[in-house]
Coordinates of N, CA and C in Angstrom, one line a residue:
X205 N -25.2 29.0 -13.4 CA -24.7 28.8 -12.1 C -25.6 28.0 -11.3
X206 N -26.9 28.7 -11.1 CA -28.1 27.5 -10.5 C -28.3 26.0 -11.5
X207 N -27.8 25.5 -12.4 CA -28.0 24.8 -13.0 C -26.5 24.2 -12.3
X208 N -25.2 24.2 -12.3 CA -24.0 23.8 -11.8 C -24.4 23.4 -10.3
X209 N -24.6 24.3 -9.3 CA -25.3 24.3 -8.1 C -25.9 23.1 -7.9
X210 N -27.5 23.2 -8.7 CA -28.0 21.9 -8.3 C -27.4 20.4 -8.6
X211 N -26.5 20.6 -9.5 CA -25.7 19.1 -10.4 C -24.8 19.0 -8.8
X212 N -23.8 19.7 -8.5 CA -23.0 19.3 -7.1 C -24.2 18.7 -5.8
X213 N -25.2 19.4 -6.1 CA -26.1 19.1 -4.7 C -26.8 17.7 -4.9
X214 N -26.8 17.3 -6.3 CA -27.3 16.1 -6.7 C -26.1 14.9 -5.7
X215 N -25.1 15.1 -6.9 CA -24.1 14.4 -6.7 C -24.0 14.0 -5.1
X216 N -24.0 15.4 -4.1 CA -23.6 14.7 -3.0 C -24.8 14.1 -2.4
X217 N -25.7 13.9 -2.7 CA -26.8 13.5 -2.3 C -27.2 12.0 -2.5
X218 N -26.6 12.0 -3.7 CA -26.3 10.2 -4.2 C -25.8 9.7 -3.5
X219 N -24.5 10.3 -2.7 CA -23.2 9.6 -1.9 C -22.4 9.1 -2.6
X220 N -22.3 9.5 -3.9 CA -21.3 9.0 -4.9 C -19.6 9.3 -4.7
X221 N -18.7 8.4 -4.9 CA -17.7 8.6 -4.7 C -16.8 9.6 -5.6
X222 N -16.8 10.9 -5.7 CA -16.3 12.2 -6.0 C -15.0 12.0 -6.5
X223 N -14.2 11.9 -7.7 CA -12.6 12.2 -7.6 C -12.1 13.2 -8.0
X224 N -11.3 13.8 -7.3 CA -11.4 15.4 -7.3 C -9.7 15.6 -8.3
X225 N -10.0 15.9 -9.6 CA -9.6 16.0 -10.4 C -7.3 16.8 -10.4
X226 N -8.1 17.7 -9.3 CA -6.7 18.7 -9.3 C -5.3 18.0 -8.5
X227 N -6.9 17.3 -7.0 CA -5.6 16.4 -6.0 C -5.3 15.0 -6.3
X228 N -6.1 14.5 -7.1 CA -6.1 12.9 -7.1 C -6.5 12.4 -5.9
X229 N -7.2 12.5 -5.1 CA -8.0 12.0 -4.1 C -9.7 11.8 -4.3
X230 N -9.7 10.6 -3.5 CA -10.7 10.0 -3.6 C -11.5 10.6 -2.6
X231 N -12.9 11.1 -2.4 CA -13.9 11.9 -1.6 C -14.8 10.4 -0.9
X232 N -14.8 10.0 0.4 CA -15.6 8.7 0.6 C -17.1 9.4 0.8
X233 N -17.4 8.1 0.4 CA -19.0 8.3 0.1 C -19.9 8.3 1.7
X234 N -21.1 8.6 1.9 CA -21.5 8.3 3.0 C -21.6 6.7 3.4
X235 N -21.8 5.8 2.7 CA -22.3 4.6 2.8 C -20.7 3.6 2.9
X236 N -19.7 4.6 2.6 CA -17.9 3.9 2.8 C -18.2 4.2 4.7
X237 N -18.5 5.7 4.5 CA -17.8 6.3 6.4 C -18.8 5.5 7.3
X238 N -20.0 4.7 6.9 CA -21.0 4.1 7.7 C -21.1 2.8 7.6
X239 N -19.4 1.9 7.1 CA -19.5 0.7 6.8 C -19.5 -0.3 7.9
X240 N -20.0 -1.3 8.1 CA -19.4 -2.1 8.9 C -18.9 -3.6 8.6
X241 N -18.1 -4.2 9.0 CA -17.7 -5.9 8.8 C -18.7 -6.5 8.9
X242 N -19.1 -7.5 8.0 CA -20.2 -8.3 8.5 C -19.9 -9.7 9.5
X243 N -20.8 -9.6 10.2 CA -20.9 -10.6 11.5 C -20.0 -11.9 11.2
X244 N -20.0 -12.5 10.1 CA -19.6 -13.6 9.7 C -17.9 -13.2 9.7
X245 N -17.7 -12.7 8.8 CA -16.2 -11.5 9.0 C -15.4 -11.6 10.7
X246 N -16.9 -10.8 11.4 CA -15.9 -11.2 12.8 C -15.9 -12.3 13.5
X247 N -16.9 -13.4 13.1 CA -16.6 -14.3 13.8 C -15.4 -15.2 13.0
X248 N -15.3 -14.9 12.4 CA -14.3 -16.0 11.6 C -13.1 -15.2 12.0
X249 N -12.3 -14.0 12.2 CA -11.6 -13.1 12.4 C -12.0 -12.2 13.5
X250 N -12.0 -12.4 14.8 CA -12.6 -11.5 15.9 C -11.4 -10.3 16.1
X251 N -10.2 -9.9 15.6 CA -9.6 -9.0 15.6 C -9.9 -7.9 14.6
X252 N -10.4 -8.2 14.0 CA -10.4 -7.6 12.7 C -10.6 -6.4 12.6
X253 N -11.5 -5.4 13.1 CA -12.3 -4.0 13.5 C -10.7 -3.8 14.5
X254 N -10.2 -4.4 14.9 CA -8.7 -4.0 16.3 C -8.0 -3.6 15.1
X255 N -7.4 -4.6 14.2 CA -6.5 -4.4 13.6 C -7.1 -3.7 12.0
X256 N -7.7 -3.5 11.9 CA -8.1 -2.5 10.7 C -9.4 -2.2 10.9
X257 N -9.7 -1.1 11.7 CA -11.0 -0.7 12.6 C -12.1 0.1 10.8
X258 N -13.2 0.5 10.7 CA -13.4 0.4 9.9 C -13.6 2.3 9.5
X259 N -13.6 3.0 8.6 CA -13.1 4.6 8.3 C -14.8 4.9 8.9
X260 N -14.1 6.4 9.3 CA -15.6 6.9 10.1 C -15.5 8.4 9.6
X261 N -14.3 9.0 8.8 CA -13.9 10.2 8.7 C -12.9 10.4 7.6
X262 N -12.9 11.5 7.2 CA -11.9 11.1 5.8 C -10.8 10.8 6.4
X263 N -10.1 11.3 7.2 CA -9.1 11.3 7.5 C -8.8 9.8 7.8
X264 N -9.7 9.2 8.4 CA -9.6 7.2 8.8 C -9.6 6.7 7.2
X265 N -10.0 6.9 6.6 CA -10.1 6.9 4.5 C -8.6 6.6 4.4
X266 N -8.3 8.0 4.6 CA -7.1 8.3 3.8 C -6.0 7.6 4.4
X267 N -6.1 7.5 5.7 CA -4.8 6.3 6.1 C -5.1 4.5 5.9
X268 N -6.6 4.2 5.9 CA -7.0 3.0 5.1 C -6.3 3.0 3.8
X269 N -6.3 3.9 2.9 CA -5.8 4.4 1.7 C -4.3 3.9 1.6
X270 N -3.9 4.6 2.4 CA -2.4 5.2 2.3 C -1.6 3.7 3.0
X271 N -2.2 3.0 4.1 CA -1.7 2.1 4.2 C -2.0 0.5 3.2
X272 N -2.7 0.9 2.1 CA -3.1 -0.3 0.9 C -2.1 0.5 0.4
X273 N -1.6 1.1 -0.2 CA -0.7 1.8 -1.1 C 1.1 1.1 -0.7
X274 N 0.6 1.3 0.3 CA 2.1 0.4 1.4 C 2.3 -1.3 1.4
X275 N 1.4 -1.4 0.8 CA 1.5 -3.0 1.0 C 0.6 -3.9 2.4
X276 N -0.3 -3.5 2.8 CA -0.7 -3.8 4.0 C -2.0 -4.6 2.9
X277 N -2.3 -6.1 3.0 CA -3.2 -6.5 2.4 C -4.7 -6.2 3.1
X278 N -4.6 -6.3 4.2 CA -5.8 -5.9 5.0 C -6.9 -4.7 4.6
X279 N -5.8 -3.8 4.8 CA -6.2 -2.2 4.5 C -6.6 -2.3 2.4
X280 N -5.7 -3.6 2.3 CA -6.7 -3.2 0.3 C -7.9 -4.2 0.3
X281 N -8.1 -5.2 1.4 CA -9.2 -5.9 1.6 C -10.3 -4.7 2.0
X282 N -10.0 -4.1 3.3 CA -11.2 -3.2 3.4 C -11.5 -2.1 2.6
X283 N -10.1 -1.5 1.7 CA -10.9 -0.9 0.8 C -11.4 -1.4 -0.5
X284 N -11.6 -2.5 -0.6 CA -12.5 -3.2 -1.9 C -13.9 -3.6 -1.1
X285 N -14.0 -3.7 0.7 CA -15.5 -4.2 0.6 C -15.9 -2.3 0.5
X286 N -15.0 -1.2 1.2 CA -15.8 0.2 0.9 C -16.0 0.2 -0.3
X287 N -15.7 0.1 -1.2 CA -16.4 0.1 -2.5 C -16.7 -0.7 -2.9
X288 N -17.1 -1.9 -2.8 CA -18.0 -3.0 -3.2 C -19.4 -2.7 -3.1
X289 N -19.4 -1.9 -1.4 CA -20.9 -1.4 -0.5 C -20.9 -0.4 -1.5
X290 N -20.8 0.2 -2.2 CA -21.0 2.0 -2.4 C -21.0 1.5 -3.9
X291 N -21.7 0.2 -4.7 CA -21.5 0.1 -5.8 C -22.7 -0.2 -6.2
X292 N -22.6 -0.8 -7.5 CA -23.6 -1.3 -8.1 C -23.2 -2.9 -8.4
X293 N -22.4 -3.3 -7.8 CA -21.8 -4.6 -8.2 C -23.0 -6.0 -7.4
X294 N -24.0 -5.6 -6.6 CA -24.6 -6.4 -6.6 C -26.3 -6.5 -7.3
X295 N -26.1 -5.5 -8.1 CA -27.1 -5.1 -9.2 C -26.6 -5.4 -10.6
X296 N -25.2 -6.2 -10.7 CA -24.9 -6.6 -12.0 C -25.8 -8.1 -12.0
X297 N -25.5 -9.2 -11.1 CA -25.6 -10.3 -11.0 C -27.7 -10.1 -11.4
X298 N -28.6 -9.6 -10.7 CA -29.8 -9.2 -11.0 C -30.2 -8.5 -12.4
X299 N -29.5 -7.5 -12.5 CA -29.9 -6.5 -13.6 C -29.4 -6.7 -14.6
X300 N -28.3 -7.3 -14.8 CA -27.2 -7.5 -15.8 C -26.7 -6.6 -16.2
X301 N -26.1 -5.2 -15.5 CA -25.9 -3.7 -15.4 C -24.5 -3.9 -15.7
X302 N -24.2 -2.7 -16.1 CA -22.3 -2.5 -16.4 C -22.0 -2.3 -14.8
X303 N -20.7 -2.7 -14.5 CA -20.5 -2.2 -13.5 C -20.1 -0.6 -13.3
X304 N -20.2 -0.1 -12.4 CA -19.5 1.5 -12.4 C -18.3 1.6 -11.3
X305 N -17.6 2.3 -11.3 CA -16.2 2.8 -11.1 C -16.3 2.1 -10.1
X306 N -17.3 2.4 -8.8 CA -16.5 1.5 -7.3 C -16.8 0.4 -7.2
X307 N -17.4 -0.5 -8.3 CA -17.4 -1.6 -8.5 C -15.8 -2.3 -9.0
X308 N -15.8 -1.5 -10.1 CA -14.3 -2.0 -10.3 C -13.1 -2.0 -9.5
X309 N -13.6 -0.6 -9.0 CA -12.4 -0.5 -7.8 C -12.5 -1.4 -6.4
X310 N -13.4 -2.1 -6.9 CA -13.7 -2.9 -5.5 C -12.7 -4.5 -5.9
X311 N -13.0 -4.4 -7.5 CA -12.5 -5.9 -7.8 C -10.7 -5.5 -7.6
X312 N -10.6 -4.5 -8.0 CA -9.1 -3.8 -8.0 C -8.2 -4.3 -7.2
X313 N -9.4 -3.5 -5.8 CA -8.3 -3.6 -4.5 C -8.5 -5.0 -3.6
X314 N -9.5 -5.5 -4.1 CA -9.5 -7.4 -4.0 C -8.4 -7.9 -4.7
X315 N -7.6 -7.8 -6.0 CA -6.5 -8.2 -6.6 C -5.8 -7.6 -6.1
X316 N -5.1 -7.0 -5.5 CA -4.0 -6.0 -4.8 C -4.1 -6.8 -3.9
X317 N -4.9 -7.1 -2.9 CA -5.4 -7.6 -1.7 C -4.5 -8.6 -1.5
X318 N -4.9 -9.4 -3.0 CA -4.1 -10.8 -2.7 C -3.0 -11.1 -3.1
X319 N -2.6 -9.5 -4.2 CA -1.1 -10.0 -4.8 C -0.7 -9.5 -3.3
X320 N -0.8 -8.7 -2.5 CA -0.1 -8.8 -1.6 C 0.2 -9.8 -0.1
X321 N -0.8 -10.7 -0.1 CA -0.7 -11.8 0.5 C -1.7 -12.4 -0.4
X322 N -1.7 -13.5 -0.6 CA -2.0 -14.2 -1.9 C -2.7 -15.3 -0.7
X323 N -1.9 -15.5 0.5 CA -3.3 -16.3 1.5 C -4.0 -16.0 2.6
X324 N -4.4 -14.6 2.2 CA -5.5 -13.8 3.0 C -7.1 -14.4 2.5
X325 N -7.3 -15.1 3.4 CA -8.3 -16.3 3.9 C -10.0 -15.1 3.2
X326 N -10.3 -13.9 3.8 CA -11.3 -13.1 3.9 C -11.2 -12.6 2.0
X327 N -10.0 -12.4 1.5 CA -9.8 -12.1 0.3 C -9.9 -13.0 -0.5
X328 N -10.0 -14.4 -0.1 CA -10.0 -15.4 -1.4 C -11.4 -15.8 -0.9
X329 N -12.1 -15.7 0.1 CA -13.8 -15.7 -0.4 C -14.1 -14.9 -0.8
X330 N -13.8 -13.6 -0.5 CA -14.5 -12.5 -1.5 C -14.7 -13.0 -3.2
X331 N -13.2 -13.4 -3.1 CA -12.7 -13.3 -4.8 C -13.5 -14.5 -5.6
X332 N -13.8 -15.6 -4.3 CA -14.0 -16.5 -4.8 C -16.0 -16.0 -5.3
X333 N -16.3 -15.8 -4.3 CA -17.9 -15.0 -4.6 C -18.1 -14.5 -6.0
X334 N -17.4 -13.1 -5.9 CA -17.2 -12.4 -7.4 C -16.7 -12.9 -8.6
X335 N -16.1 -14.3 -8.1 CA -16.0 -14.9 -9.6 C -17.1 -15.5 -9.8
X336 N -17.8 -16.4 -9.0 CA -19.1 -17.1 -9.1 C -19.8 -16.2 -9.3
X337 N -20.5 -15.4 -8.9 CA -21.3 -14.1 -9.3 C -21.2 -13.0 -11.2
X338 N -19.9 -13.6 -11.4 CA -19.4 -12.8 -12.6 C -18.9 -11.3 -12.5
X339 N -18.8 -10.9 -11.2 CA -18.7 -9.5 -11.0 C -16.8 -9.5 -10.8
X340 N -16.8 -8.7 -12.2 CA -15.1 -8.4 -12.2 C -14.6 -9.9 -13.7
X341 N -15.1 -10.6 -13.7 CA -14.5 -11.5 -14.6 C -15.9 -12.1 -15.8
X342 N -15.3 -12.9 -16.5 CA -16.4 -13.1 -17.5 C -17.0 -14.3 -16.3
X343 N -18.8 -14.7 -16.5 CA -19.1 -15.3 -15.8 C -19.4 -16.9 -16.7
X344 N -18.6 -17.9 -16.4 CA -19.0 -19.0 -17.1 C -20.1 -19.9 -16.2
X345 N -21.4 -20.3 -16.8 CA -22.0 -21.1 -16.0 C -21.7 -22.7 -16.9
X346 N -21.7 -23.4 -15.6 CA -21.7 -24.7 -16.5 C -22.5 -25.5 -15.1
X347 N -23.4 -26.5 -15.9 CA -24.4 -27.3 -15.2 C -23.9 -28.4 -15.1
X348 N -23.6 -28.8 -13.5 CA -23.0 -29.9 -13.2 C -24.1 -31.0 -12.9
X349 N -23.8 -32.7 -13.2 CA -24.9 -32.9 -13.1 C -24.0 -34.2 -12.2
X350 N -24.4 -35.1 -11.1 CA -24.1 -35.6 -10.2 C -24.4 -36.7 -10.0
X351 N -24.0 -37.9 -10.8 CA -24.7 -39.1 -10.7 C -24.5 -40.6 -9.2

């Protein structure tokens, strides 16, 4: 039992994203509920925090959630940067590390993102990043040379 104990107190202490087996719900991590848009983000988009403010509480999660499930590309944009931030996806490009779940789930809801508007401006640089980066797809380098 003290051995189980300490494994849960680990876990939440990582801030790992928890999937709770019985509800199918996703548990946000501390580093999802303390996200913010980066600067660049609002200046290019100054509504953006108005129109999809960023989750502070599960309950702001789960309607982030619940409105990507609906079709809202926005709400699957912001939930691929929450788990983009809560990943190890920018320790693949450095470390050459497998990615782990909210990394994938980050590339996921970036594809969702765009099949659901396909010219959502903030989602095709992301995507476009992550391909250049190799995070989510195989990475081809090729050396351009410019005469």
């Amino acid at each position: 039992m003290k051995i189980f104990t300490v494994v849960l107190f680990v876990l939440f202490l990582s801030g790992c994203c928890i999937l709770n087996k019985e509800r199918e719900e996703i548990i946000p991590s501390y580093r999802m509920l303390n996200y913010n848009y980066p600067s660049n983000y609002i200046k290019f988009d100054n509504s953006i925090k108005d129109k999809n403010p960023e989750p502070r509480n599960l309950n702001d999660f789960l309607n982030v959630k619940f409105k990507s499930e609906n079709g809202d590309a926005e709400s699957s944009f912001l939930m691929s940067m929450l788990h983009y931030n809560d990943s190890n996806c920018s320790s693949i490009i450095i470390l050459d590390t497998k990615p782990n779940q909210n990394c994938l789930l980050a590339v996921e809801y970036l594809k969702k993102s765009l099949e659901q508007n396909p010219e959502y401006d903030l989602a095709l640089f992301e995507l476009g990043k992550m391909y250049a980066e190799g995070i989510g797809f195989k990475k081809i380098v090729k050396k351009q040379f410019i005469i």
